[in-house]
Short mmCIF file of C-alpha atoms in Angstrom, two decimals:
data_model
loop_
_atom_site.label_atom_id
_atom_site.label_comp_id
_atom_site.label_asym_id
_atom_site.label_seq_id
_atom_site.Cartn_x
_atom_site.Cartn_y
_atom_site.Cartn_z
CA UNK A 58 -52.36 4.26 31.94
CA UNK A 59 -50.28 5.31 34.72
CA UNK A 60 -48.15 2.45 34.44
CA UNK A 61 -47.13 2.92 30.49
CA UNK A 62 -46.68 6.62 31.40
CA UNK A 63 -44.46 5.83 34.25
CA UNK A 64 -42.67 3.44 32.31
CA UNK A 65 -41.69 5.41 29.97
CA UNK A 66 -40.53 8.33 31.96
CA UNK A 67 -38.71 5.75 34.34
CA UNK A 68 -37.24 4.13 31.27
CA UNK A 69 -36.06 7.34 30.15
CA UNK A 70 -34.11 8.22 33.51
CA UNK A 71 -32.95 5.01 33.64
CA UNK A 72 -31.42 5.51 30.07
CA UNK A 73 -29.81 8.16 31.53
CA UNK A 74 -28.26 6.02 34.05
CA UNK A 75 -26.94 3.21 32.35
CA UNK A 76 -24.73 5.95 30.54
CA UNK A 77 -23.82 6.94 33.91
CA UNK A 78 -22.51 3.64 34.56
CA UNK A 79 -20.51 3.50 31.39
CA UNK A 80 -19.15 6.69 31.37
CA UNK A 81 -21.07 9.82 32.80
CA UNK A 82 -20.53 8.39 36.40
CA UNK A 83 -21.61 11.73 38.16
CA UNK A 84 -21.43 13.68 34.89
CA UNK A 85 -25.53 14.77 35.49
CA UNK A 86 -25.82 17.96 34.72
CA UNK A 87 -28.27 20.60 36.04
CA UNK A 88 -29.94 20.68 32.32
CA UNK A 89 -30.13 17.03 32.18
CA UNK A 90 -31.66 16.90 35.54
CA UNK A 91 -34.52 19.80 34.73
CA UNK A 92 -34.82 17.63 31.25
CA UNK A 93 -35.69 14.29 33.15
CA UNK A 94 -38.20 16.07 35.95
CA UNK A 95 -39.95 17.81 33.00
CA UNK A 96 -39.99 14.82 31.05
CA UNK A 97 -41.86 12.86 34.08
CA UNK A 98 -43.61 16.21 35.33
CA UNK A 99 -45.41 15.88 31.47
CA UNK A 100 -45.82 12.25 31.68
CA UNK A 101 -47.97 12.35 35.15
CA UNK A 102 -49.85 15.43 33.48
CA UNK A 103 -50.33 14.61 29.86
CA UNK A 104 -51.37 11.05 30.56
CA UNK A 105 -52.68 9.74 27.15
CA UNK A 106 -51.70 12.89 25.57
CA UNK A 107 -48.04 12.09 25.53
CA UNK A 108 -47.45 11.69 21.91
CA UNK A 109 -48.99 15.06 21.05
CA UNK A 110 -46.41 16.75 23.99
CA UNK A 111 -43.76 15.25 22.66
CA UNK A 112 -42.48 12.39 24.47
CA UNK A 113 -41.96 9.82 22.48
CA UNK A 114 -39.03 9.62 19.63
CA UNK A 115 -39.69 6.78 17.16
CA UNK A 116 -41.26 7.08 13.55
CA UNK A 117 -39.83 10.33 11.94
CA UNK A 118 -39.10 12.19 15.18
CA UNK A 119 -41.21 14.24 17.57
CA UNK A 120 -42.61 18.23 17.60
CA UNK A 121 -39.47 18.66 19.43
CA UNK A 122 -37.41 18.53 16.25
CA UNK A 123 -40.39 21.70 15.78
CA UNK A 124 -39.01 25.29 16.51
CA UNK A 125 -37.51 28.52 15.19
CA UNK A 126 -35.82 26.79 12.34
CA UNK A 127 -37.55 25.72 8.72
CA UNK A 128 -35.01 25.32 6.37
CA UNK A 129 -31.02 25.02 6.75
CA UNK A 130 -30.88 28.35 5.56
CA UNK A 131 -29.08 31.37 7.94
CA UNK A 132 -27.61 27.99 9.92
CA UNK A 133 -23.96 28.64 7.68
CA UNK A 134 -23.88 24.53 7.82
CA UNK A 135 -20.36 23.01 7.35
CA UNK A 136 -20.28 19.38 7.35
CA UNK A 137 -17.21 18.08 8.27
CA UNK A 138 -17.33 15.02 6.62
CA UNK A 139 -19.31 13.70 3.10
CA UNK A 140 -19.04 11.93 0.22
CA UNK A 141 -22.33 13.23 -1.86
CA UNK A 142 -22.86 10.51 -4.96
CA UNK A 143 -22.00 12.56 -7.95
CA UNK A 144 -18.32 12.17 -6.29
CA UNK A 145 -17.60 8.86 -7.58
CA UNK A 146 -17.58 7.21 -10.73
CA UNK A 147 -20.42 6.70 -12.82
CA UNK A 148 -20.63 2.81 -12.41
CA UNK A 149 -20.80 3.44 -8.50
CA UNK A 150 -22.91 6.72 -7.95
CA UNK A 151 -26.56 5.76 -6.68
CA UNK A 152 -29.20 8.32 -6.16
CA UNK A 153 -28.06 11.39 -4.15
CA UNK A 154 -29.99 13.60 -1.94
CA UNK A 155 -26.61 15.25 -0.95
CA UNK A 156 -26.78 16.20 -4.37
CA UNK A 157 -29.47 17.57 -4.46
CA UNK A 158 -28.99 19.79 -1.20
CA UNK A 159 -25.49 20.63 -2.68
CA UNK A 160 -28.05 21.89 -5.85
CA UNK A 161 -30.47 23.85 -3.63
CA UNK A 162 -27.23 25.77 -1.33
CA UNK A 163 -28.51 23.63 1.71
CA UNK A 164 -25.37 23.61 3.13
CA UNK A 165 -22.35 26.58 3.41
CA UNK A 166 -19.51 24.13 3.07
CA UNK A 167 -18.55 20.76 2.70
CA UNK A 168 -15.43 18.24 3.73
CA UNK A 169 -15.80 16.38 0.30
CA UNK A 170 -13.98 12.87 0.79
CA UNK A 171 -12.27 10.82 -1.67
CA UNK A 172 -11.35 7.29 0.01
CA UNK A 173 -8.51 6.48 -0.01
CA UNK A 174 -8.75 2.69 0.07
CA UNK A 175 -10.68 1.90 -3.27
CA UNK A 176 -9.19 -1.65 -3.94
CA UNK A 177 -9.99 -2.42 -0.06
CA UNK A 178 -13.51 -1.84 -0.49
CA UNK A 179 -13.96 -3.62 -3.93
CA UNK A 180 -14.32 -0.76 -6.29
CA UNK A 181 -11.77 -1.19 -8.34
CA UNK A 182 -11.47 -0.23 -11.92
CA UNK A 183 -8.57 -1.52 -14.02
CA UNK A 184 -5.67 0.54 -14.48
CA UNK A 185 -5.87 2.46 -11.83
CA UNK A 186 -4.21 2.04 -8.34
CA UNK A 187 -5.05 3.61 -4.70
CA UNK A 188 -3.37 7.03 -5.48
CA UNK A 189 -5.37 6.98 -9.49
CA UNK A 190 -8.42 6.39 -7.60
CA UNK A 191 -8.08 9.06 -4.92
CA UNK A 192 -6.96 11.59 -8.01
CA UNK A 193 -10.19 10.84 -10.58
CA UNK A 194 -12.16 11.56 -7.64
CA UNK A 195 -10.95 14.74 -6.79
CA UNK A 196 -10.95 15.54 -10.69
CA UNK A 197 -14.68 14.63 -10.58
CA UNK A 198 -14.94 17.45 -7.68
CA UNK A 199 -13.19 20.12 -10.31
CA UNK A 200 -16.20 19.02 -12.73
CA UNK A 201 -18.87 20.33 -10.57
CA UNK A 202 -16.30 23.71 -9.47
CA UNK A 203 -15.86 24.21 -13.49
CA UNK A 204 -20.01 23.83 -13.60
CA UNK A 205 -20.23 26.52 -11.15
CA UNK A 206 -22.09 24.35 -8.67
CA UNK A 207 -19.07 24.44 -5.85
CA UNK A 208 -15.80 26.31 -5.48
CA UNK A 209 -12.96 25.31 -3.53
CA UNK A 210 -11.88 26.42 -0.44
CA UNK A 211 -8.04 26.51 -0.05
CA UNK A 212 -7.18 29.31 1.91
CA UNK A 213 -8.65 31.45 5.43
CA UNK A 214 -9.50 34.19 2.82
CA UNK A 215 -11.80 31.88 0.44
CA UNK A 216 -13.95 29.91 3.99
CA UNK A 217 -15.01 33.72 5.06
CA UNK A 218 -15.74 34.47 1.64
CA UNK A 219 -18.43 31.58 1.19
CA UNK A 220 -19.85 31.72 4.81
CA UNK A 221 -20.47 35.27 4.51
CA UNK A 222 -21.48 35.72 1.03
CA UNK A 223 -23.92 34.61 -1.49
CA UNK A 224 -22.12 32.46 -3.10
CA UNK A 225 -22.13 28.75 -4.28
CA UNK A 226 -21.58 26.16 -1.63
CA UNK A 227 -17.67 25.39 -0.96
CA UNK A 228 -15.67 22.63 -1.17
CA UNK A 229 -12.88 21.56 1.46
CA UNK A 230 -11.70 18.58 -0.63
CA UNK A 231 -10.39 15.53 2.09
CA UNK A 232 -9.26 11.71 1.66
CA UNK A 233 -10.00 9.41 3.78
CA UNK A 234 -7.68 6.82 4.33
CA UNK A 235 -4.10 7.35 3.55
CA UNK A 236 -3.18 4.95 1.54
CA UNK A 237 -3.14 6.80 -1.90
CA UNK A 238 0.32 8.17 -0.24
CA UNK A 239 1.57 4.59 -0.54
CA UNK A 240 5.05 5.13 1.42
CA UNK A 241 6.18 8.37 -0.48
CA UNK A 242 5.99 11.41 1.85
CA UNK A 243 6.34 13.52 -1.51
CA UNK A 244 3.01 12.13 -2.07
CA UNK A 245 1.50 14.04 0.42
CA UNK A 246 2.93 17.27 -0.75
CA UNK A 247 1.27 16.51 -4.46
CA UNK A 248 -2.14 16.11 -3.05
CA UNK A 249 -1.77 19.48 -1.42
CA UNK A 250 -1.00 21.35 -4.18
CA UNK A 251 -4.43 19.02 -5.79
CA UNK A 252 -6.31 21.01 -2.95
CA UNK A 253 -6.47 18.66 -0.36
CA UNK A 254 -6.47 20.28 2.77
CA UNK A 255 -7.60 17.48 5.38
CA UNK A 256 -7.09 13.66 5.81
CA UNK A 257 -8.18 10.49 7.63
CA UNK A 258 -5.11 9.18 8.36
CA UNK A 259 -6.59 5.19 8.75
CA UNK A 260 -9.68 3.98 7.01
CA UNK A 261 -10.97 0.75 6.93
CA UNK A 262 -7.84 -1.52 7.04
CA UNK A 263 -4.08 -0.96 8.96
CA UNK A 264 -1.75 1.02 6.47
CA UNK A 265 1.65 2.69 6.46
CA UNK A 266 0.95 4.83 9.19
CA UNK A 267 -0.97 2.96 12.32
CA UNK A 268 -4.28 0.54 12.78
CA UNK A 269 -7.72 0.92 12.20
CA UNK A 270 -10.54 1.11 15.01
CA UNK A 271 -12.26 -1.80 13.66
CA UNK A 272 -11.35 -4.74 10.89
CA UNK A 273 -13.45 -5.22 7.86
CA UNK A 274 -13.65 -7.50 4.83
CA UNK A 275 -10.77 -10.16 6.54
CA UNK A 276 -8.32 -7.38 7.74
CA UNK A 277 -6.24 -9.41 9.65
CA UNK A 278 -7.15 -6.78 12.75
CA UNK A 279 -4.42 -4.13 14.73
CA UNK A 280 -0.74 -5.69 14.63
CA UNK A 281 1.44 -2.72 14.12
CA UNK A 282 0.78 -1.51 17.44
CA UNK A 283 -0.07 2.30 16.84
CA UNK A 284 0.94 5.37 14.85
CA UNK A 285 4.04 4.45 13.00
CA UNK A 286 7.08 6.11 12.16
CA UNK A 287 5.73 6.84 8.65
CA UNK A 288 2.32 8.07 10.44
CA UNK A 289 4.39 10.68 12.52
CA UNK A 290 6.32 12.27 9.24
CA UNK A 291 2.78 12.27 7.47
CA UNK A 292 2.00 14.20 10.60
CA UNK A 293 4.54 16.51 10.94
CA UNK A 294 4.65 17.99 7.30
CA UNK A 295 0.57 17.64 7.06
CA UNK A 296 1.05 20.95 10.01
CA UNK A 297 3.65 22.66 8.01
CA UNK A 298 1.67 22.52 5.15
CA UNK A 299 -1.55 23.84 6.99
CA UNK A 300 -3.54 20.41 6.13
CA UNK A 301 -6.13 19.12 9.09
CA UNK A 302 -5.32 16.09 10.82
CA UNK A 303 -8.57 13.83 11.49
CA UNK A 304 -8.01 10.91 13.49
CA UNK A 305 -11.31 8.90 12.56
CA UNK A 306 -11.19 5.07 12.71
CA UNK A 307 -8.00 5.35 14.40
CA UNK A 308 -7.24 2.44 16.93
CA UNK A 309 -6.80 3.66 20.44
CA UNK A 310 -3.18 3.19 20.32
CA UNK A 311 -2.86 5.12 16.87
CA UNK A 312 -4.71 8.01 18.49
CA UNK A 313 -2.60 8.07 21.51
CA UNK A 314 0.59 8.14 19.07
CA UNK A 315 -1.13 11.00 17.02
CA UNK A 316 -1.99 12.99 20.37
CA UNK A 317 1.72 12.82 21.31
CA UNK A 318 2.81 14.20 18.08
CA UNK A 319 0.25 16.94 16.98
CA UNK A 320 0.99 20.57 18.06
CA UNK A 321 -2.20 22.03 16.28
CA UNK A 322 -5.79 20.72 16.99
CA UNK A 323 -6.90 17.90 15.16
CA UNK A 324 -10.77 16.14 14.60
CA UNK A 325 -12.55 13.05 14.78
CA UNK A 326 -15.24 14.04 12.00
CA UNK A 327 -17.52 11.27 12.60
CA UNK A 328 -17.81 9.02 15.56
CA UNK A 329 -19.42 9.41 18.77
CA UNK A 330 -19.46 8.20 22.74
CA UNK A 331 -18.85 5.06 23.39
CA UNK A 332 -21.52 4.00 25.94
CA UNK A 333 -21.23 0.20 25.88
CA UNK A 334 -18.16 -1.91 25.53
CA UNK A 335 -18.90 -3.53 22.61
CA UNK A 336 -18.96 -0.94 20.14
CA UNK A 337 -15.43 -0.31 19.46
CA UNK A 338 -16.35 2.08 16.25
CA UNK A 339 -16.70 5.00 18.90
CA UNK A 340 -14.69 6.70 20.98
CA UNK A 341 -14.27 6.83 25.03
CA UNK A 342 -14.88 9.74 27.00
CA UNK A 343 -11.32 9.93 27.48
CA UNK A 344 -10.46 9.53 23.99
CA UNK A 345 -13.14 12.65 23.00
CA UNK A 346 -11.51 14.83 25.47
CA UNK A 347 -8.38 14.28 24.46
CA UNK A 348 -9.07 15.14 21.49
CA UNK A 349 -10.86 18.91 22.13
CA UNK A 350 -7.98 19.26 24.69
CA UNK A 351 -5.65 19.85 21.26
CA UNK A 352 -8.37 22.38 20.49
CA UNK A 353 -10.15 20.15 18.22
CA UNK A 354 -13.39 19.19 17.50
CA UNK A 355 -15.33 16.17 17.52
CA UNK A 356 -17.98 15.79 14.76
CA UNK A 357 -21.52 13.60 15.27
CA UNK A 358 -23.17 11.61 12.64
CA UNK A 359 -26.62 10.54 11.79
CA UNK A 360 -26.15 6.72 11.66
CA UNK A 361 -28.81 4.41 12.95
CA UNK A 362 -27.54 1.99 15.59
CA UNK A 363 -29.20 -1.66 16.43
CA UNK A 364 -27.10 -1.94 19.32
CA UNK A 365 -27.40 1.35 21.08
CA UNK A 366 -30.20 3.76 21.63
CA UNK A 367 -29.69 5.92 18.58
CA UNK A 368 -32.99 4.96 16.42
CA UNK A 369 -34.03 8.92 15.77
CA UNK A 370 -33.15 11.93 14.88
CA UNK A 371 -34.17 12.75 18.84
CA UNK A 372 -31.44 10.34 20.11
CA UNK A 373 -28.77 11.84 18.02
CA UNK A 374 -29.82 15.16 19.56
CA UNK A 375 -29.74 13.82 22.75
CA UNK A 376 -25.90 12.18 22.28
CA UNK A 377 -24.97 15.43 20.94
CA UNK A 378 -26.61 17.46 24.30
CA UNK A 379 -24.68 14.96 26.24
CA UNK A 380 -21.14 15.58 24.16
CA UNK A 381 -22.02 19.41 24.68
CA UNK A 382 -22.25 19.26 28.63
CA UNK A 383 -19.01 16.74 28.49
CA UNK A 384 -16.44 18.40 25.83
CA UNK A 385 -18.12 21.63 26.04
CA UNK A 386 -20.09 23.77 23.02
CA UNK A 387 -16.91 24.97 21.35
CA UNK A 388 -15.63 21.02 20.68
CA UNK A 389 -18.64 19.78 19.25
CA UNK A 390 -19.59 20.00 14.55
CA UNK A 391 -21.27 17.43 12.55
CA UNK A 392 -20.30 14.93 10.21
CA UNK A 393 -22.69 13.84 8.19
CA UNK A 394 -21.16 10.89 6.67
CA UNK A 395 -23.48 11.68 3.58
CA UNK A 396 -23.48 9.15 1.26
CA UNK A 397 -21.71 6.55 3.34
CA UNK A 398 -23.68 5.41 5.64
CA UNK A 399 -26.06 2.17 5.70
CA UNK A 400 -28.57 3.33 7.54
CA UNK A 401 -29.85 6.79 8.91
CA UNK A 402 -31.89 7.65 12.29
CA UNK A 403 -35.74 8.24 11.77
CA UNK A 404 -36.53 11.99 10.61
CA UNK A 405 -33.43 12.19 8.90
CA UNK A 406 -32.52 11.98 4.99
CA UNK A 407 -29.91 13.86 3.92
CA UNK A 408 -28.11 16.95 5.74
CA UNK A 409 -31.57 19.29 4.04
CA UNK A 410 -32.99 17.65 7.54
CA UNK A 411 -30.34 19.19 10.04
CA UNK A 412 -32.85 22.46 10.75
CA UNK A 413 -34.53 19.86 12.45
CA UNK A 414 -32.13 18.40 14.54
CA UNK A 415 -31.05 22.35 15.56
CA UNK A 416 -34.70 22.62 16.93
CA UNK A 417 -34.21 19.78 19.01
CA UNK A 418 -31.27 21.06 20.36
CA UNK A 419 -32.69 24.37 20.94
CA UNK A 420 -35.86 22.49 22.75
CA UNK A 421 -33.01 20.32 24.90
CA UNK A 422 -31.79 23.84 26.75
CA UNK A 423 -28.89 25.14 24.23
CA UNK A 424 -29.47 28.47 22.61
CA UNK A 425 -29.39 29.58 18.85
CA UNK A 426 -25.35 30.88 19.36
CA UNK A 427 -24.43 26.97 20.37
CA UNK A 428 -26.33 26.04 17.28
CA UNK A 429 -24.48 27.54 14.88
CA UNK A 430 -20.77 26.89 16.68
CA UNK A 431 -22.19 23.28 16.44
CA UNK A 432 -23.41 23.40 12.76
CA UNK A 433 -20.74 25.23 11.09
CA UNK A 434 -19.11 27.84 13.36
CA UNK A 435 -17.24 25.73 15.39
CA UNK A 436 -15.40 24.37 11.81
CA UNK A 437 -14.93 27.42 10.64
CA UNK A 438 -12.58 28.41 13.64
CA UNK A 439 -10.97 25.50 13.26
CA UNK A 440 -10.49 25.46 9.37
CA UNK A 441 -9.44 29.43 9.88
CA UNK A 442 -6.44 28.02 12.02
CA UNK A 443 -4.95 25.01 10.14
CA UNK A 444 -5.29 26.79 6.64
CA UNK A 445 -3.56 29.64 7.69
CA UNK A 446 0.40 29.27 7.30
CA UNK A 447 2.69 28.17 9.62
CA UNK A 448 4.71 31.59 10.08
CA UNK A 449 2.30 34.90 10.11
CA UNK A 450 3.66 37.19 7.45
CA UNK A 451 4.13 34.39 4.98
CA UNK A 452 2.61 33.63 1.74
CA UNK A 453 2.67 30.64 -0.12
CA UNK A 454 2.94 32.58 -3.51
CA UNK A 455 5.58 35.60 -3.57
CA UNK A 456 7.46 37.29 -6.24
CA UNK A 457 11.67 37.51 -5.58
CA UNK A 458 13.43 40.04 -7.51
CA UNK A 459 17.21 39.34 -7.94
CA UNK A 460 19.11 42.69 -8.99
CA UNK A 461 22.12 42.19 -10.86
CA UNK A 462 24.61 44.61 -11.97
CA UNK A 463 28.10 44.21 -13.05
CA UNK A 464 30.43 45.15 -16.23
CA UNK A 465 31.08 41.25 -17.08
CA UNK A 466 29.72 39.88 -20.16
CA UNK A 467 27.40 37.62 -18.34
CA UNK A 468 25.78 35.31 -15.38
CA UNK A 469 24.72 32.25 -14.56
CA UNK A 470 22.66 32.14 -11.89
CA UNK A 471 21.53 28.50 -10.22
CA UNK A 472 19.12 27.99 -7.47
CA UNK A 473 21.06 24.94 -5.73
CA UNK A 474 19.06 23.89 -2.45
CA UNK A 475 15.28 24.56 -1.37
CA UNK A 476 14.39 22.33 -4.77
CA UNK A 477 11.54 20.78 -2.86
CA UNK A 478 9.54 24.75 -2.46
CA UNK A 479 9.67 24.51 -6.20
CA UNK A 480 7.65 22.51 -9.14
CA UNK A 481 8.17 22.22 -12.46
CA UNK A 482 6.51 25.67 -14.12
CA UNK A 483 7.62 28.67 -16.40
CA UNK A 484 8.32 31.83 -14.33
CA UNK A 485 8.26 35.08 -15.47
CA UNK A 486 10.93 37.70 -15.18
CA UNK A 487 11.95 40.97 -16.53
CA UNK A 488 12.98 41.40 -19.05
CA UNK A 489 11.23 39.54 -21.24
CA UNK A 490 14.53 37.96 -22.83
CA UNK A 491 15.72 36.77 -19.37
CA UNK A 492 13.04 34.27 -18.91
CA UNK A 493 13.56 31.43 -16.64
CA UNK A 494 12.30 28.05 -16.59
CA UNK A 495 12.48 25.69 -13.82
CA UNK A 496 13.02 22.01 -14.02
CA UNK A 497 12.14 19.36 -11.81
CA UNK A 498 14.76 17.06 -10.51
CA UNK A 499 14.51 14.27 -8.23
CA UNK A 500 15.95 16.63 -4.67
CA UNK A 501 17.22 19.40 -7.07
CA UNK A 502 16.05 22.30 -8.87
CA UNK A 503 17.59 24.54 -10.57
CA UNK A 504 17.39 27.95 -11.85
CA UNK A 505 19.73 27.90 -14.53
CA UNK A 506 19.56 30.95 -16.89
CA UNK A 507 21.79 32.45 -18.63
CA UNK A 508 22.16 36.07 -18.35
CA UNK A 509 23.20 38.53 -20.99
CA UNK A 510 24.60 41.56 -19.17
CA UNK A 511 26.60 42.75 -22.42
CA UNK A 512 22.90 43.30 -24.22
CA UNK A 513 21.26 44.52 -20.88
CA UNK A 514 23.43 47.71 -20.49
CA UNK A 515 25.45 46.05 -17.97
CA UNK A 516 22.19 45.68 -15.37
CA UNK A 517 19.48 43.10 -15.38
CA UNK A 518 16.54 42.48 -12.47
CA UNK A 519 14.72 39.32 -12.55
CA UNK A 520 11.02 39.00 -10.90
CA UNK A 521 10.89 35.58 -9.91
CA UNK A 522 7.48 33.85 -9.13
CA UNK A 523 8.55 31.64 -6.09
CA UNK A 524 5.55 29.04 -4.88
CA UNK A 525 6.22 27.51 -1.79
CA UNK A 526 5.27 23.87 -1.39
CA UNK A 527 6.25 23.27 1.99
CA UNK A 528 6.03 25.54 4.93
CA UNK A 529 9.77 25.66 7.44
CA UNK A 530 10.72 23.08 5.13
CA UNK A 531 14.72 24.05 5.40
CA UNK A 532 15.52 27.22 7.23
CA UNK A 533 17.39 29.06 4.03
CA UNK A 534 17.30 28.64 0.61
CA UNK A 535 20.87 28.96 -1.25
CA UNK A 536 21.17 30.72 -5.16
CA UNK A 537 24.56 30.35 -6.67
CA UNK A 538 25.87 32.97 -8.99
CA UNK A 539 28.70 32.98 -11.49
CA UNK A 540 30.13 35.81 -13.88
CA UNK A 541 31.79 35.12 -16.84
CA UNK A 542 34.14 37.72 -18.33
CA UNK A 543 36.46 40.02 -16.60
CA UNK A 544 34.71 42.80 -14.05
CA UNK A 545 33.16 43.53 -10.79
CA UNK A 546 29.20 42.48 -9.92
CA UNK A 547 26.77 43.63 -7.29
CA UNK A 548 23.76 41.27 -6.63
CA UNK A 549 20.11 42.34 -4.34
CA UNK A 550 17.98 40.20 -3.80
CA UNK A 551 14.42 41.57 -2.79
CA UNK A 552 11.72 39.86 -1.10
CA UNK A 553 7.99 40.50 -2.01
CA UNK A 554 7.53 43.40 0.32
CA UNK A 555 10.58 45.07 -1.00
CA UNK A 556 13.12 44.12 1.39
CA UNK A 557 16.95 43.54 0.57
CA UNK A 558 17.23 40.34 2.24
CA UNK A 559 20.64 39.48 0.70
CA UNK A 560 23.11 41.37 -1.10
CA UNK A 561 26.47 40.70 -2.14
CA UNK A 562 29.36 42.82 -4.73
CA UNK A 563 32.82 41.44 -5.11
CA UNK A 564 35.67 42.91 -7.22
CA UNK A 565 37.63 42.22 -10.23
CA UNK A 566 40.95 41.15 -8.34
CA UNK A 567 40.18 41.11 -4.90
CA UNK A 568 43.01 38.78 -2.67
CA UNK A 569 40.53 35.20 -2.95
CA UNK A 570 37.78 36.22 -5.09
CA UNK A 571 36.88 33.58 -7.74
CA UNK A 572 34.04 33.63 -10.34
CA UNK A 573 31.47 32.03 -8.58
CA UNK A 574 29.12 32.96 -5.43
CA UNK A 575 26.88 31.19 -2.72
CA UNK A 576 23.55 33.29 -1.50
CA UNK A 577 22.31 31.91 1.55
CA UNK A 578 18.76 33.61 2.50
CA UNK A 579 16.49 32.93 5.67
CA UNK A 580 13.26 31.53 4.17
CA UNK A 581 11.08 33.92 6.70
CA UNK A 582 12.85 36.96 4.89
CA UNK A 583 12.78 35.64 1.26
CA UNK A 584 9.14 34.76 1.31
CA UNK A 585 7.45 37.91 2.74
CA UNK A 586 4.97 39.47 0.91
#
């Protein structure tokens, strides 16, 4: 009996030593030492009562999953990566315990991901390309929101409201695999406007952005050699828009390229430390530390791996404790990859069981503050930062006023630059007779408004709702104003804060004065609300 008990205790310590050789080296912390000593002491004192004392991990988990938490309520859970079966077409859906968790409000927010490489995975619907498949998936998310089951999170305020109040769970829409961009940067803006706030750049195969970690289903393997020029453009644009860059599945060379380009925190939503060289899907400690060094997060997932001691929820908890020791508690989160894993660790069936993991972490030496950070607080902080506009004080929807005074008969107003900021929509104006319609073209959007000043008592004020679809894309917006007839004209452009950002007066008969003027208005000033 003593031999078997000692063997178990020694096995635990041996496992720690092996991991030290593969990457930990001298990173044996005081908490790990005390934990190992406790296991050894328990093995001697408990003898045949070892199972009752919670020393083993198999089956449904040990008594270490018991503790202060009896459910997920109050844990403020934000799942860094999930799929939820209801997100897919009916013919691809299976029973989803994650959907049941959604109905029970067992989490605060989930980052709901549509896979961007449906065709590569064999989920093909006639008439739909990758962009069409992904767009349809997001339409199904809208169905859940329209039914009042969940709500979308688009801004930091949305996130704070969902996490602090008694509200339906929130969806942060994400895309796993940037294939639907089809090499077209303009598509990124479209997906942003659909509500997507994060993209996993690579998924199951190499794409226009870079290489994948592990080849699958006949892909030829890494051949690009890392992040492409288009990949760099996508990252820069994502940072401008306020989208989180997810590096999961990206090869080591691609990750290195990403780290060279990013200026904001990034995330690997579902991964783990590579304890063995034959597990290329996981990350080396150097890679994980580099991700954390951006201010970013590493998400741990509940996958069961036969070629690694990762069979139970206890093993999963041990790995998270290792990550906390190495990366710091502020850089660890949970990404369950719900409805996307082939097998789950014993003792965990769905996100509704996360409280058990919380108890294990508490029993492993973490505080409740630490657990709350890992389960949601860290992600809330990260998304609050990423979703904020690039420039403080600049909103993505402002009202600008264009005041025109003239004794001329009419004026014609054009927006001649900055067209990418505007989308085809009718814009309110005052008075109602001066209605403005934006016409979408390839690279040029025009506000083409014929203003009848003769019937407006020679004065008109247009109130224009300006939707900014790209932050900091261009330094200025250029207007062109033409006046007709004989007379003088004064024009003021006023931003949403009531500040006159530009003014121009020209008089009939002045030397060199023609009948058209350009206004170059600084973006930061124009779109300040």
